[in-house]
Short mmCIF file of C-alpha atoms and ligand atoms in Angstrom, two decimals:
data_model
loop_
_atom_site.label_atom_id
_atom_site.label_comp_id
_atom_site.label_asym_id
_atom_site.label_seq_id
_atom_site.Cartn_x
_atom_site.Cartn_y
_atom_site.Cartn_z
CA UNK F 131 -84.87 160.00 41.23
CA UNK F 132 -81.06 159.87 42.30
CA UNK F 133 -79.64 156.07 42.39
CA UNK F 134 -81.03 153.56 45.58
CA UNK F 135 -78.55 154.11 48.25
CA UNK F 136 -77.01 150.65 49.09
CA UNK F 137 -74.06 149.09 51.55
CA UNK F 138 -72.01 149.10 48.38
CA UNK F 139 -72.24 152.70 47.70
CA UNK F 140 -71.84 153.97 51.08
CA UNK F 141 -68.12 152.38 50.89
CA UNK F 142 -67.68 153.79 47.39
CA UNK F 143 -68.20 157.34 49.20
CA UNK F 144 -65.88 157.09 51.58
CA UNK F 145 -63.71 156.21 49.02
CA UNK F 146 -64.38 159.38 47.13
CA UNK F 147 -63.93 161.26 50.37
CA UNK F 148 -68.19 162.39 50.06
CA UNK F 149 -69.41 162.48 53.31
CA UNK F 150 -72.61 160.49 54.23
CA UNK F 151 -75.48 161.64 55.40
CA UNK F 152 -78.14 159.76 57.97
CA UNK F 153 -80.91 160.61 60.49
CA UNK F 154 -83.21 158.61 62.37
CA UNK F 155 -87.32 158.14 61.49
CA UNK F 156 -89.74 156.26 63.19
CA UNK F 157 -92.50 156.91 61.17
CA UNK F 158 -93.89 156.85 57.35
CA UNK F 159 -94.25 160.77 57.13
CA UNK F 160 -91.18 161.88 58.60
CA UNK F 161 -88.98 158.79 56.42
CA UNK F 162 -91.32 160.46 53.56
CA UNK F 163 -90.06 163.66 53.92
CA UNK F 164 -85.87 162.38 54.93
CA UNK F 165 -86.09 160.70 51.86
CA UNK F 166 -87.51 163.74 49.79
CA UNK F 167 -84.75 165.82 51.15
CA UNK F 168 -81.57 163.39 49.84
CA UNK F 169 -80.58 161.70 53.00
CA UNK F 170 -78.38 158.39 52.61
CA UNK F 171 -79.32 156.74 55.46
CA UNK F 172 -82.54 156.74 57.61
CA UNK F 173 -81.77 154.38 60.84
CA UNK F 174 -84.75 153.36 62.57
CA UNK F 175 -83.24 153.88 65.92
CA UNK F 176 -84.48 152.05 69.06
CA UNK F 177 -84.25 156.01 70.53
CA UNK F 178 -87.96 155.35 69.11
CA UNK F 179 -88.08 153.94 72.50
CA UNK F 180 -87.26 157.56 74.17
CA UNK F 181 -88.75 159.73 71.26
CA UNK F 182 -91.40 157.83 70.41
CA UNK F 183 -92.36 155.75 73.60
CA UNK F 184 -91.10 158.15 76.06
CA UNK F 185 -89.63 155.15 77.63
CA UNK F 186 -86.36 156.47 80.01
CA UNK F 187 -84.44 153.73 78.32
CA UNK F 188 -83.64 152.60 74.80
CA UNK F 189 -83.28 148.83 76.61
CA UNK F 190 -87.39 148.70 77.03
CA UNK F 191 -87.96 149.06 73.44
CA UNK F 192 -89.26 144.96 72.29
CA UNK F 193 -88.61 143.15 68.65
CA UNK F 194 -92.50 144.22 67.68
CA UNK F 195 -92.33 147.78 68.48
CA UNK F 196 -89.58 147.94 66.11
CA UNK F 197 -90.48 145.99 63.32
CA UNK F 198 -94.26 147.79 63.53
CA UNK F 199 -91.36 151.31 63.24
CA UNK F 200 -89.23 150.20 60.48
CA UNK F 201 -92.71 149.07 58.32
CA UNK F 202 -93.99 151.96 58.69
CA UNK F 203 -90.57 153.75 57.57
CA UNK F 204 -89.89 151.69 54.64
CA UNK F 205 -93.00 152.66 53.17
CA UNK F 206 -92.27 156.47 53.05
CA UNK F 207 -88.53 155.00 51.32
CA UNK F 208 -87.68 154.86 47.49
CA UNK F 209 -83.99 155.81 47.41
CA UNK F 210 -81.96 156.02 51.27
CA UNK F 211 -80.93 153.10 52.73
CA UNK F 212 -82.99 151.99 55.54
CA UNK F 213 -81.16 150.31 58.62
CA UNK F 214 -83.16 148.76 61.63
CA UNK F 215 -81.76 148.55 65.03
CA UNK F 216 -81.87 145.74 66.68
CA UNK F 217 -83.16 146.11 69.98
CA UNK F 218 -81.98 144.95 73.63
CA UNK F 219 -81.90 140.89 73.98
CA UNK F 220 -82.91 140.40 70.51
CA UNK F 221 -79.22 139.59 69.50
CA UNK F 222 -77.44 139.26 72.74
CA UNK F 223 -79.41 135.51 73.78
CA UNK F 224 -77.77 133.44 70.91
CA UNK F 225 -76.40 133.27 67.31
CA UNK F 226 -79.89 131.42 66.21
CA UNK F 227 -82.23 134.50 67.64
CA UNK F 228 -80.54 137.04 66.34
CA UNK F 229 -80.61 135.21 63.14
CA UNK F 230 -84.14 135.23 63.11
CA UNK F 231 -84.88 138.54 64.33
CA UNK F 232 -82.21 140.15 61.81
CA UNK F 233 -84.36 138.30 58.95
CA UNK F 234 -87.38 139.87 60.38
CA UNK F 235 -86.32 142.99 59.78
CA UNK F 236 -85.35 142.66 56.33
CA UNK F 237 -88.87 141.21 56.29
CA UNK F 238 -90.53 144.27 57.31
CA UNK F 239 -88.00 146.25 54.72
CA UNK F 240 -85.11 146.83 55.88
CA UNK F 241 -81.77 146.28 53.93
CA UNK F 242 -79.75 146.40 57.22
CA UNK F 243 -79.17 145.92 60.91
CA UNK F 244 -77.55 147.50 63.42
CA UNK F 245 -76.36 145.92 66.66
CA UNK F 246 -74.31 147.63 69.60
CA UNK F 247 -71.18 146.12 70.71
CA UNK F 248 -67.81 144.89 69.75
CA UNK F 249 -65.82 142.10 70.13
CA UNK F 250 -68.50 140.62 72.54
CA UNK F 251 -70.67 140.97 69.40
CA UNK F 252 -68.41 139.37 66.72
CA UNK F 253 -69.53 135.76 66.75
CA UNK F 254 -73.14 137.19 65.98
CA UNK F 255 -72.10 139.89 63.17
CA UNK F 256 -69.90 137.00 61.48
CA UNK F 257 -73.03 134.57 61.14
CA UNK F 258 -75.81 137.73 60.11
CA UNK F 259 -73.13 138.30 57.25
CA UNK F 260 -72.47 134.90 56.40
CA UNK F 261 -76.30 134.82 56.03
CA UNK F 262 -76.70 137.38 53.64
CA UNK F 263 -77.55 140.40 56.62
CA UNK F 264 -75.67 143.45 56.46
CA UNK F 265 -74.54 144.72 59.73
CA UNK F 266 -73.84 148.28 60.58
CA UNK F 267 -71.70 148.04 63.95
CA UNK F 268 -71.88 150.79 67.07
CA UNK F 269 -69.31 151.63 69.74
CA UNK F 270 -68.62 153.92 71.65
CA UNK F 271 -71.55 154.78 74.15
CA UNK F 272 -73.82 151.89 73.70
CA UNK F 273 -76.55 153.16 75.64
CA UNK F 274 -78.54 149.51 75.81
CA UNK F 275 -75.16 149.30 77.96
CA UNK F 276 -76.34 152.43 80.66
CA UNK F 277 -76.87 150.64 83.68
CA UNK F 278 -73.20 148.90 83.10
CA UNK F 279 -71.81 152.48 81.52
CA UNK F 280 -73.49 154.20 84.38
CA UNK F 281 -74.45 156.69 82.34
CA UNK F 282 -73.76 158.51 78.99
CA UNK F 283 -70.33 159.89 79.30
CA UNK F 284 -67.52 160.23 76.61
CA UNK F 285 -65.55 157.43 75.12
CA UNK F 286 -62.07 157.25 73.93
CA UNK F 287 -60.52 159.99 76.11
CA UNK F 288 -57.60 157.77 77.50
CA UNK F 289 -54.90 156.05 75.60
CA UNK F 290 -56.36 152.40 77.12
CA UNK F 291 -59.71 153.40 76.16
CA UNK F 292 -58.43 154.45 72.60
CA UNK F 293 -56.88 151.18 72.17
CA UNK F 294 -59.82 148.92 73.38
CA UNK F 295 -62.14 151.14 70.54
CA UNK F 296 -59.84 150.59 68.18
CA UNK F 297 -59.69 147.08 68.76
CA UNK F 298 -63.55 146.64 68.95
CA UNK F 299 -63.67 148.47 65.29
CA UNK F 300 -60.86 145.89 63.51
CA UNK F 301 -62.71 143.40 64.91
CA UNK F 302 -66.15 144.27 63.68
CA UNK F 303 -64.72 144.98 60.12
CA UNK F 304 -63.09 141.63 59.79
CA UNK F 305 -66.18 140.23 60.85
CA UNK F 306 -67.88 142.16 57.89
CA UNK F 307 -69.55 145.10 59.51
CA UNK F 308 -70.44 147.55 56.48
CA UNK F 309 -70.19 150.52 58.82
CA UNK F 310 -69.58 151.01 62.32
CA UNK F 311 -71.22 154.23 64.61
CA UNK F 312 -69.23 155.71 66.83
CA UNK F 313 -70.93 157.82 69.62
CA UNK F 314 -69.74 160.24 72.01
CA UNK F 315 -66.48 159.35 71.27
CA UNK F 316 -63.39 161.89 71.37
CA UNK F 317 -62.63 163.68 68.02
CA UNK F 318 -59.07 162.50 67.90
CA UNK F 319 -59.68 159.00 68.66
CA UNK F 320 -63.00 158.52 65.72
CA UNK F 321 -60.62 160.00 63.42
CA UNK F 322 -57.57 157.32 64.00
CA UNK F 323 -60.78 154.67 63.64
CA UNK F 324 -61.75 156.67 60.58
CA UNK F 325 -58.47 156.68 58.82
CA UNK F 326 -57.73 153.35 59.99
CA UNK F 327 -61.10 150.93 58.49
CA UNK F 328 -61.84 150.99 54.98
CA UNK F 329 -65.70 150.69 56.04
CA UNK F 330 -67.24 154.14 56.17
CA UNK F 331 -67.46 155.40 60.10
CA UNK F 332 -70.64 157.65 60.94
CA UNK F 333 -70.27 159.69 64.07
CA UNK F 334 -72.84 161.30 66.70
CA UNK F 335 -70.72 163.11 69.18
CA UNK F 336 -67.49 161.68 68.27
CA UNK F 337 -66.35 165.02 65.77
CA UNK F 338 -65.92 166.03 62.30
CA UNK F 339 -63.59 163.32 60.89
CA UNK F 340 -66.21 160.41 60.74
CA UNK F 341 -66.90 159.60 57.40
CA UNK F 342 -70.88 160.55 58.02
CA UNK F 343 -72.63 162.07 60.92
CA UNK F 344 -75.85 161.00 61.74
CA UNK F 345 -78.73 162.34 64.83
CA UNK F 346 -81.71 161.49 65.97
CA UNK F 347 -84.54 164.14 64.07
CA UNK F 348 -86.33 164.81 66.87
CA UNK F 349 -83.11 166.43 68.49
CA UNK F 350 -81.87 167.79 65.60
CA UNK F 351 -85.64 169.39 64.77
CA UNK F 352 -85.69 171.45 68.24
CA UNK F 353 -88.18 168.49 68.92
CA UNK F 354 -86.91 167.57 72.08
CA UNK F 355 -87.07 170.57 74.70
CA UNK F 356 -85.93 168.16 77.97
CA UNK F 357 -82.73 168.29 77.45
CA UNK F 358 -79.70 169.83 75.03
CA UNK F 359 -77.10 167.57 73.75
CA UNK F 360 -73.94 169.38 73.26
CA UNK F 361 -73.88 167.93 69.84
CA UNK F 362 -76.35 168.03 68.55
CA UNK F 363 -76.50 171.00 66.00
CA UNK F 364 -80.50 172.53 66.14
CA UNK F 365 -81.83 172.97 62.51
CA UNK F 366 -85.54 174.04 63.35
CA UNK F 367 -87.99 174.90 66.22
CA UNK F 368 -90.76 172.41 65.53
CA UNK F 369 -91.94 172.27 69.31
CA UNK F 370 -92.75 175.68 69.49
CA UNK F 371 -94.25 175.86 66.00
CA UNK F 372 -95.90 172.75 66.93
CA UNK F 373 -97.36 174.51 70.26
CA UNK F 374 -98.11 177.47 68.71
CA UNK F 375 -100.36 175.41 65.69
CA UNK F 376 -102.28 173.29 68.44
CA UNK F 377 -102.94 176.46 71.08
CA UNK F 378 -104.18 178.71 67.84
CA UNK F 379 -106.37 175.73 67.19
CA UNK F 380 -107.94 175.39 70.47
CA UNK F 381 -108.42 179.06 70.75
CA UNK F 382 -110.55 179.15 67.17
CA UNK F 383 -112.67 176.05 68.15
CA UNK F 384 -113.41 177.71 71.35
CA UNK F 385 -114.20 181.34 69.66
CA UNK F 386 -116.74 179.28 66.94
CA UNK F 387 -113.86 180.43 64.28
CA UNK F 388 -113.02 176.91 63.32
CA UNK F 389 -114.77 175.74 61.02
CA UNK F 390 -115.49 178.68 58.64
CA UNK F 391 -118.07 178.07 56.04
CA UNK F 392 -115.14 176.95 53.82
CA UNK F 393 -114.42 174.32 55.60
CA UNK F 394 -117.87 172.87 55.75
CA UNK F 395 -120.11 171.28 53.32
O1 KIV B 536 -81.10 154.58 68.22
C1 KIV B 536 -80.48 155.51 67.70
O2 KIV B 536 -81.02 156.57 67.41
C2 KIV B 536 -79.06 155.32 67.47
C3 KIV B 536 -78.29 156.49 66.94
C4 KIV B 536 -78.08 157.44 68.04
C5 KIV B 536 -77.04 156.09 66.29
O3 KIV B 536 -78.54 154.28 67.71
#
């Protein structure tokens, strides 16, 4: 088995110019399987909320339905580094909560958080690190932000809104952010981020310069027929095999082909 990714080692790859790999799992088989295949990072996303849930929004997602996701996750894990997200209002009511929730995390396995925000977040990413916690940051769309957003549009794509993103990445690195997201955010503008932060930047939507990409595997596995995300590159057609599997299933049970004498004892 390849090395234990770490915080550490993420840093020393964007110093090495390797780009960094990361998905999202929610569960023990699929984190089994990302971690078979060599991923860096597996982020247990609160889009468990939407994939998982089928909640509309990420923001209805609570502190036990993740931790119950990033147990299960850590024990499909030997080698990427896992990173738990912390969900909506379990940073954003007070230095001493998030504390405590960040700790719960690590708890249940983690060896990271990640929080949305930027300089409204600082205060709280200083104190995690001071603590010990490492803290991925995320900017960009923020989408425990949607109602204010008012919806899920693209970042960065004005010289004011450049500025303002590049302003909410300095100040997450000085706070001691290991890594900062950056989603749906014009190419141009991730890349000035990118070549400005010594702190590795991994993009969704915001282009080719980041120093990783990550998605969410559902999207990525042709899980999610609802809707297509312009950027999100499809890499399989698991619904339909999936549909396929179950329908051939039904139709054997009903024609008395399932089980043979095989399959019984
Ligand atoms: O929850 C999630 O899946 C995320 C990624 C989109 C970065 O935050």
């Amino acid at each position: 088995m390849q090395d234990k990714v770490t915080t550490i080692k993420l840093r020393m790859m964007k110093e090495r110019g390797e780009k960094i790999s990361a998905l999202t799992a929610y569960d023990y088989i699929t984190a089994k399987i990302l971690d078979e295949s060599g991923i860096d990072i597996i982020l247990v996303g609160d889009s468990a909320a939407n994939v998982f849930a089928g909640y509309e929004y990420t923001l209805k997602i609570s502190m036990e339905e993740m931790l119950y996701h990033t147990r299960a996750v850590k024990n499909g894990v030997k080698r990427a580094l896992v990173i738990a997200d912390m969900p909506f209002l379990s940073y954003q009511c007070g230095v001493e909560e998030a504390v405590r929730n960040a700790g719960n995390f690590l708890k249940a396995g983690a060896s990271a958080v990640k929080l949305e925000g930027g300089k409204s977040v600082i205060n709280i990413v200083k104190r995690l690190v001071d603590f010990g916690i490492p803290v991925m940051g995320h900017i960009g769309l923020t989408p425990q932000s949607v109602h204010k957003l008012g919806g899920y549009s693209v970042h960065g794509d004005s010289p004011d809104a450049e500025r303002e993103l590049m302003e909410d990445a300095l100040a997450l690195r000085d706070a001691g952010a290991f890594s900062i997201v950056l989603e749906k955010i014009v190419s141009e503008c991730a890349k000035k981020i990118t070549e400005k932060l010594e702190i590795p930047t991994i993009g969704i939507g915001a282009g080719k310069f980041c120093d990783g990409q990550i998605l969410v595997y559902a999207d990525m596995l042709g899980l999610n027929k609802e809707f297509h995300l312009k950027f999100v590159h499809i890499y399989a057609n698991i619904y339909d095999d999936m549909l396929t599997a179950f329908k051939n299933y039904i139709k054997d049970v009903k024609e008395k082909k399932f089980p043979s004498e095989d399959e019984s004892y």
